[in-house]
GROMACS .gro file of C-alpha atoms in nm:
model
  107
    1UNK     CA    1   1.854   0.737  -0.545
    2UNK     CA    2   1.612   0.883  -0.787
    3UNK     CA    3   1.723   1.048  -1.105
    4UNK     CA    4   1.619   1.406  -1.176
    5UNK     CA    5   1.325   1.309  -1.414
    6UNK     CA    6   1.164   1.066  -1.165
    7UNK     CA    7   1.178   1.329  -0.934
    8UNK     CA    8   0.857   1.560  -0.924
    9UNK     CA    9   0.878   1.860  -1.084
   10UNK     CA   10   0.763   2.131  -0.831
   11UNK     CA   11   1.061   2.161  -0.590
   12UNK     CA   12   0.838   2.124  -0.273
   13UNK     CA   13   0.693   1.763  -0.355
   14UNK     CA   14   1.074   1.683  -0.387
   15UNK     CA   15   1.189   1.790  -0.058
   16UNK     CA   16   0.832   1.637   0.073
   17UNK     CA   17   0.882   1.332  -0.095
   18UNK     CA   18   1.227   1.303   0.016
   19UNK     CA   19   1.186   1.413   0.400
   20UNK     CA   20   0.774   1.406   0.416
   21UNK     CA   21   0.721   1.136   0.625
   22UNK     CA   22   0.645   1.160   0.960
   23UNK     CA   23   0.894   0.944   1.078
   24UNK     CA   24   1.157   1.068   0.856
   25UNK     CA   25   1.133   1.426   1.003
   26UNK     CA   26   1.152   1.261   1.337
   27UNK     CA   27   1.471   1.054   1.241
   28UNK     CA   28   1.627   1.374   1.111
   29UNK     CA   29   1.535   1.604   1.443
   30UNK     CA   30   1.733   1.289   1.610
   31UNK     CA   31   2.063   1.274   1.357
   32UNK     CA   32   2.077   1.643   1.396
   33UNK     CA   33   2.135   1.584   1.766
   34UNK     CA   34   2.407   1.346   1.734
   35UNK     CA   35   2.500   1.010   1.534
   36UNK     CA   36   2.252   0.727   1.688
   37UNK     CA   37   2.249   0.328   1.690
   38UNK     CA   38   1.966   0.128   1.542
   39UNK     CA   39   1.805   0.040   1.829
   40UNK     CA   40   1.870   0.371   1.989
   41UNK     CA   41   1.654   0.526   1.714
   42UNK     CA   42   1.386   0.273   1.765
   43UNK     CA   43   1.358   0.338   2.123
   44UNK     CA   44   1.339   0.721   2.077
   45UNK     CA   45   1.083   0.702   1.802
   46UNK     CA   46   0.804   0.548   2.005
   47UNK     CA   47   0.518   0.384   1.790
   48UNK     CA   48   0.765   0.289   1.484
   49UNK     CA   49   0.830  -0.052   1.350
   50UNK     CA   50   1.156  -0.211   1.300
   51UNK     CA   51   1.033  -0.267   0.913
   52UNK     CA   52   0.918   0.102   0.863
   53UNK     CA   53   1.264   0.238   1.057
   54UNK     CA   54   1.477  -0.027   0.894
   55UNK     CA   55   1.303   0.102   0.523
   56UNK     CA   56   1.324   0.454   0.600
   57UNK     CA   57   1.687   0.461   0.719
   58UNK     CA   58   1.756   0.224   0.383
   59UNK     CA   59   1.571   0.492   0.214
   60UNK     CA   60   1.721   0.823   0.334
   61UNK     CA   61   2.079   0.653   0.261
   62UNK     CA   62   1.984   0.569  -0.098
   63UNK     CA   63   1.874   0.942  -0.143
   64UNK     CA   64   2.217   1.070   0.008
   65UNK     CA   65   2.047   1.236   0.340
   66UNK     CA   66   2.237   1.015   0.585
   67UNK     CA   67   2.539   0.768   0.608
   68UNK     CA   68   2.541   0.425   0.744
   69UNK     CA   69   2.852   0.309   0.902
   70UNK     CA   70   2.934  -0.053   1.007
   71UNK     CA   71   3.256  -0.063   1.235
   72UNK     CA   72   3.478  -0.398   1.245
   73UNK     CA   73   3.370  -0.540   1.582
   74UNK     CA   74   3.211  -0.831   1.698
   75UNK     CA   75   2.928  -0.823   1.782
   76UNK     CA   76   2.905  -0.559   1.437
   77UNK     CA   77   2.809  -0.209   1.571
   78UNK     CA   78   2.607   0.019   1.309
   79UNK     CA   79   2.570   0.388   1.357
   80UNK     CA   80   2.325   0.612   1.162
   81UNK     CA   81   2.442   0.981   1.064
   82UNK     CA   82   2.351   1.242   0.872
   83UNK     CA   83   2.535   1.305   0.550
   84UNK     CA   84   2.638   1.692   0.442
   85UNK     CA   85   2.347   1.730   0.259
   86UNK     CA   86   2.137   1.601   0.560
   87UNK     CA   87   2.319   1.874   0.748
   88UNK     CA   88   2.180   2.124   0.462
   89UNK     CA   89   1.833   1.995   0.620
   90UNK     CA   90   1.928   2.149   0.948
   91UNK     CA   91   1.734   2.511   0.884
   92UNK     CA   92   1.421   2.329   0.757
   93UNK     CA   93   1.385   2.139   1.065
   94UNK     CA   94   1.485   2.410   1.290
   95UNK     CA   95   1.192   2.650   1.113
   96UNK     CA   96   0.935   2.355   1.196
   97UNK     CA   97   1.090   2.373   1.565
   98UNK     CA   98   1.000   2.697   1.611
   99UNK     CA   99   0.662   2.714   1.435
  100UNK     CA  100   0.570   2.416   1.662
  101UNK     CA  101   0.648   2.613   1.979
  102UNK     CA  102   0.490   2.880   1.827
  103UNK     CA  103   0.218   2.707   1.783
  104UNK     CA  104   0.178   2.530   2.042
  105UNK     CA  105   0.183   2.918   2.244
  106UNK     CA  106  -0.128   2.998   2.089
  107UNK     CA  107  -0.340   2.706   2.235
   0.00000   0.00000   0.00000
């Protein structure tokens, strides 16, 4: 997790540099759904790489957005959720939602 002075200064290439990826928007529109498994993710995000998922899940769970947890079985089973202050994320992605479909109308 960054500290607040390697953190841009302007609050909006924060957020962006926090959640401005596209595949980090498109991991959070799936946590906000529901927790999901690894490879679940990968098969939902079609086009992604197992090193780009793998660093952007380590990422978002260094920065606080979502939780990893490991549960005591064998073979180990992982399971990727959003944290409360991923949850705080949920109106952001919900206003992107609609300006999509919005969007998307005017075509």
């Amino acid at each position: 997790m960054l500290t607040k002075e390697e953190l841009p200064e302007c609050p909006v290439a924060t957020t962006v540099q926090l959640i401005g990826s596209k595949w980090k928007l498109l991991i959070l529109r799936n946590l906000l759904q529901r927790p999901w498994r690894f490879n679940e993710l990968k098969k939902s995000l079609e086009g992604i790489s197992q090193k780009v998922l793998t660093d952007s899940l380590r990422s978002m769970e260094a920065d606080g957005i979502i939780t990893r947890t490991v549960f005591p079985e064998v073979p180990p089973r992982v399971e990727y959720a959003l944290s409360d202050l991923g949850q705080s994320m949920r109106p952001i992605i919900k206003v992107l939602e609609d300006w999509g479909i919005s969007y998307k109308k005017r075509l």
